[in-house]
């Protein structure tokens, strides 16, 4: 289910909804603390006030971001 009206931060579907900031080419920023469940059932926890979750898949500390997206090589068409 997609709610395009949610693009306006002042119009949240629920007042208690967690705000996740998606950065193009970078991580998703989630207010912490968090408990992330991975597909294999293991959990990764962080008690930080803001948690960067990897969106590029290159992180050596996946699912947490290690800024590997910054070292991306330019595409040959660029």
Backbone as a chain_set.jsonl record, in Angstrom:
{"seq": "XXXXXXXXXXXXXXXXXXXXXXXXXXXXXXXXXXXXXXXXXXXXXXXXXXXXXXXXXXXXXXXXXXXXXXXXXXXXXX", "coords": {"N": [[0.84, -1.166, 0.0], [0.617, 2.166, -0.872], [1.111, 5.493, 0.086], [1.049, 8.351, -1.289], [0.551, 10.921, -0.385], [1.952, 11.082, 1.88], [4.358, 12.236, 1.367], [4.531, 14.783, 2.224], [5.799, 15.95, 5.131], [4.275, 17.069, 7.167], [1.864, 15.877, 7.017], [1.199, 13.198, 8.281], [0.131, 9.811, 8.213], [-0.418, 8.557, 10.596], [-0.122, 9.827, 13.86], [1.753, 8.64, 15.559], [3.557, 7.402, 13.938], [6.727, 6.206, 12.808], [9.288, 8.192, 11.538], [11.088, 7.8, 8.633], [13.942, 8.625, 6.921], [14.882, 8.657, 3.628], [17.768, 8.63, 1.78], [18.873, 9.51, -1.353], [21.069, 7.438, -3.007], [22.342, 6.9, -0.664], [22.196, 5.979, 2.871], [19.271, 4.818, 4.729], [17.818, 6.793, 7.15], [16.969, 6.256, 10.429], [15.152, 6.904, 13.356], [16.538, 6.024, 16.459], [16.423, 4.053, 19.499], [16.963, 0.91, 17.701], [15.808, -2.353, 16.647], [16.687, -4.599, 14.425], [15.451, -7.059, 12.356], [16.869, -9.628, 10.517], [16.702, -11.443, 7.349], [17.453, -14.107, 7.937], [16.589, -14.459, 10.481], [18.172, -13.541, 12.559], [19.085, -10.838, 14.789], [19.911, -7.394, 14.789], [20.932, -4.857, 16.845], [20.778, -1.419, 17.827], [21.563, 1.252, 19.909], [21.787, 3.876, 19.358], [20.846, 7.352, 18.821], [20.115, 8.022, 16.244], [19.98, 6.003, 13.443], [21.781, 4.695, 10.759], [20.78, 2.884, 8.112], [21.852, 0.548, 5.788], [21.308, 0.979, 2.338], [22.397, 0.378, -0.065], [23.639, -2.063, -0.169], [26.357, -2.609, -0.044], [27.711, -2.456, 2.332], [30.025, -3.477, 4.802], [29.239, -3.902, 7.303], [26.631, -4.643, 7.218], [23.29, -4.886, 8.388], [23.77, -2.233, 8.89], [24.945, 0.988, 7.932], [28.151, 1.62, 6.531], [29.269, 3.648, 5.144], [30.076, 2.801, 2.621], [28.796, 3.359, 0.248], [29.777, 5.776, -0.566], [32.14, 5.258, -1.842], [31.564, 4.371, -4.335], [32.143, 3.38, -7.647], [32.267, 5.352, -10.62], [29.836, 4.949, -13.209], [30.447, 3.384, -16.415], [29.165, 4.775, -18.465], [29.108, 7.376, -17.677]], "CA": [[0.0, 0.0, 0.0], [1.425, 3.367, -1.005], [0.404, 6.728, 0.395], [1.855, 9.439, -1.841], [0.349, 12.141, 0.384], [2.911, 11.057, 2.977], [5.562, 12.976, 0.999], [4.487, 16.008, 3.02], [6.041, 15.522, 6.504], [3.263, 17.578, 8.087], [0.657, 15.068, 6.84], [1.469, 11.803, 8.598], [-1.072, 8.995, 8.304], [-0.631, 8.328, 12.029], [0.78, 10.693, 14.625], [2.8, 7.867, 16.228], [4.361, 6.726, 12.922], [8.159, 6.488, 12.814], [9.71, 8.883, 10.32], [12.298, 7.244, 8.042], [14.428, 9.505, 5.863], [15.605, 7.923, 2.598], [18.723, 9.488, 1.084], [19.22, 8.959, -2.662], [22.469, 7.05, -3.08], [22.893, 6.752, 0.679], [21.448, 5.132, 3.781], [17.99, 5.236, 5.303], [18.044, 7.278, 8.51], [15.856, 5.845, 11.268], [15.368, 7.266, 14.756], [16.829, 4.859, 17.3], [17.108, 2.794, 19.235], [16.278, -0.007, 16.797], [16.078, -3.789, 16.64], [16.466, -4.966, 13.034], [15.431, -8.505, 12.13], [17.382, -9.995, 9.206], [15.962, -12.558, 6.745], [17.77, -15.399, 8.563], [16.026, -14.472, 11.829], [19.045, -12.906, 13.539], [18.734, -9.461, 15.09], [20.968, -6.402, 14.984], [20.376, -3.768, 17.64], [21.571, -0.207, 17.99], [20.939, 2.162, 20.863], [22.079, 5.25, 18.935], [19.634, 8.17, 18.658], [19.827, 8.018, 14.81], [20.644, 4.825, 12.902], [21.898, 4.676, 9.303], [20.593, 1.524, 7.612], [22.385, 0.44, 4.43], [20.352, 0.811, 1.245], [23.122, 0.04, -1.291], [24.058, -3.458, -0.104], [27.817, -2.74, -0.074], [28.256, -2.293, 3.672], [30.643, -4.628, 5.47], [28.551, -4.035, 8.593], [25.21, -4.744, 6.873], [22.448, -3.921, 7.719], [24.127, -0.856, 9.234], [25.74, 1.663, 6.912], [29.549, 1.935, 6.843], [29.575, 4.671, 4.129], [30.616, 2.201, 1.398], [28.157, 3.998, -0.913], [30.591, 6.926, -0.968], [33.261, 4.778, -2.651], [31.01, 3.785, -5.556], [32.853, 3.755, -8.875], [31.361, 5.924, -11.618], [29.456, 4.02, -14.26], [31.187, 3.654, -17.666], [28.419, 5.702, -19.321], [29.176, 8.738, -17.125]], "C": [[0.891, 1.236, 0.0], [0.572, 4.592, -0.733], [1.269, 7.885, -0.06], [1.666, 10.741, -1.077], [1.324, 12.209, 1.554], [4.194, 11.787, 2.624], [5.637, 14.323, 1.711], [4.64, 15.613, 4.48], [4.994, 16.014, 7.5], [1.981, 16.763, 8.022], [0.968, 13.6, 7.062], [0.156, 11.051, 8.716], [-1.427, 8.727, 9.765], [0.341, 9.202, 12.807], [1.927, 9.938, 15.288], [3.711, 7.128, 15.234], [5.821, 7.15, 13.022], [8.531, 7.124, 11.489], [11.04, 8.305, 9.859], [12.696, 8.145, 6.894], [15.271, 8.684, 4.885], [16.468, 8.91, 1.836], [19.1, 8.835, -0.233], [20.718, 8.669, -2.7], [23.118, 6.849, -1.723], [21.99, 5.904, 1.558], [20.054, 5.669, 4.107], [18.278, 5.619, 6.744], [16.787, 7.014, 9.338], [16.138, 6.28, 12.692], [15.545, 6.01, 15.594], [16.236, 5.033, 18.678], [16.276, 1.882, 18.349], [16.676, -1.454, 17.068], [15.696, -4.246, 15.236], [16.515, -6.482, 12.914], [15.847, -8.78, 10.689], [16.614, -11.195, 8.658], [16.236, -13.917, 7.394], [17.28, -15.496, 10.001], [16.919, -13.871, 12.898], [18.647, -11.44, 13.694], [19.993, -8.617, 15.252], [20.321, -5.257, 15.736], [21.343, -2.595, 17.671], [20.837, 0.708, 18.948], [21.246, 3.628, 20.544], [20.78, 6.026, 18.734], [19.195, 8.241, 17.195], [20.637, 6.876, 14.198], [20.623, 4.892, 11.379], [21.838, 3.222, 8.844], [20.987, 1.498, 6.143], [21.268, 0.216, 3.419], [21.048, 0.37, -0.044], [23.577, -1.415, -1.317], [25.554, -3.673, -0.084], [28.459, -2.748, 1.313], [28.863, -3.588, 4.214], [29.999, -4.873, 6.826], [27.045, -4.114, 8.391], [24.44, -5.407, 8.012], [22.765, -2.465, 8.067], [25.052, -0.289, 8.174], [27.163, 1.891, 7.408], [30.119, 2.943, 5.846], [30.226, 4.097, 2.864], [30.015, 2.826, 0.155], [28.961, 5.193, -1.411], [31.732, 6.526, -1.899], [32.796, 4.13, -3.955], [31.788, 4.289, -6.766], [31.86, 4.357, -9.861], [31.049, 4.894, -12.688], [30.193, 4.372, -15.549], [30.482, 4.658, -18.576], [28.509, 7.143, -18.846], [30.321, 9.524, -17.712]], "O": [[1.823, 1.329, 0.799], [-0.54, 4.72, -1.246], [2.127, 8.355, 0.688], [2.549, 11.598, -1.119], [1.505, 13.269, 2.153], [5.053, 11.953, 3.49], [6.706, 14.928, 1.785], [3.729, 15.006, 5.043], [4.844, 15.427, 8.571], [1.1, 16.927, 8.867], [0.995, 12.829, 6.102], [-0.82, 11.576, 9.252], [-2.603, 8.676, 10.123], [1.512, 9.3, 12.441], [2.974, 10.528, 15.557], [4.544, 6.32, 15.644], [6.119, 8.314, 13.29], [8.128, 6.64, 10.431], [12.015, 8.316, 10.611], [11.896, 8.406, 5.996], [16.269, 8.083, 5.282], [15.971, 9.905, 1.307], [19.601, 7.711, -0.236], [21.534, 9.556, -2.454], [24.329, 6.646, -1.644], [21.119, 5.192, 1.058], [19.717, 6.812, 3.801], [18.909, 4.858, 7.478], [15.695, 7.477, 9.006], [17.238, 6.059, 13.198], [14.79, 5.048, 15.453], [15.618, 6.055, 18.977], [15.059, 2.036, 18.243], [17.732, -1.735, 17.636], [14.514, -4.279, 14.894], [17.491, -7.115, 13.316], [15.259, -8.241, 9.752], [15.944, -11.895, 9.417], [15.362, -14.785, 7.407], [17.523, -16.499, 10.672], [16.482, -13.703, 14.036], [17.961, -10.876, 12.842], [21.004, -9.076, 15.785], [19.284, -4.741, 15.32], [22.558, -2.76, 17.556], [19.631, 0.917, 18.817], [20.996, 4.512, 21.363], [19.73, 5.427, 18.503], [18.021, 8.495, 16.923], [21.846, 6.791, 14.411], [19.574, 5.118, 10.777], [22.729, 2.427, 9.146], [20.522, 2.316, 5.35], [20.393, -0.628, 3.618], [20.377, 0.023, -1.016], [23.872, -1.946, -2.388], [25.999, -4.821, -0.105], [29.652, -3.026, 1.433], [28.272, -4.66, 4.092], [30.192, -5.929, 7.429], [26.27, -3.712, 9.259], [24.907, -6.409, 8.553], [22.089, -1.557, 7.581], [25.854, -1.016, 7.587], [27.373, 2.3, 8.55], [31.338, 3.069, 5.727], [30.863, 4.836, 2.113], [30.654, 2.83, -0.898], [28.832, 5.579, -2.573], [32.236, 7.354, -2.657], [33.563, 3.416, -4.601], [32.057, 5.484, -6.888], [30.716, 3.907, -9.926], [31.893, 4.067, -13.033], [30.533, 5.536, -15.762], [31.136, 5.325, -19.378], [28.038, 8.047, -19.536], [30.52, 10.685, -17.356]]}, "num_chains": 1, "name": "protein.A"}
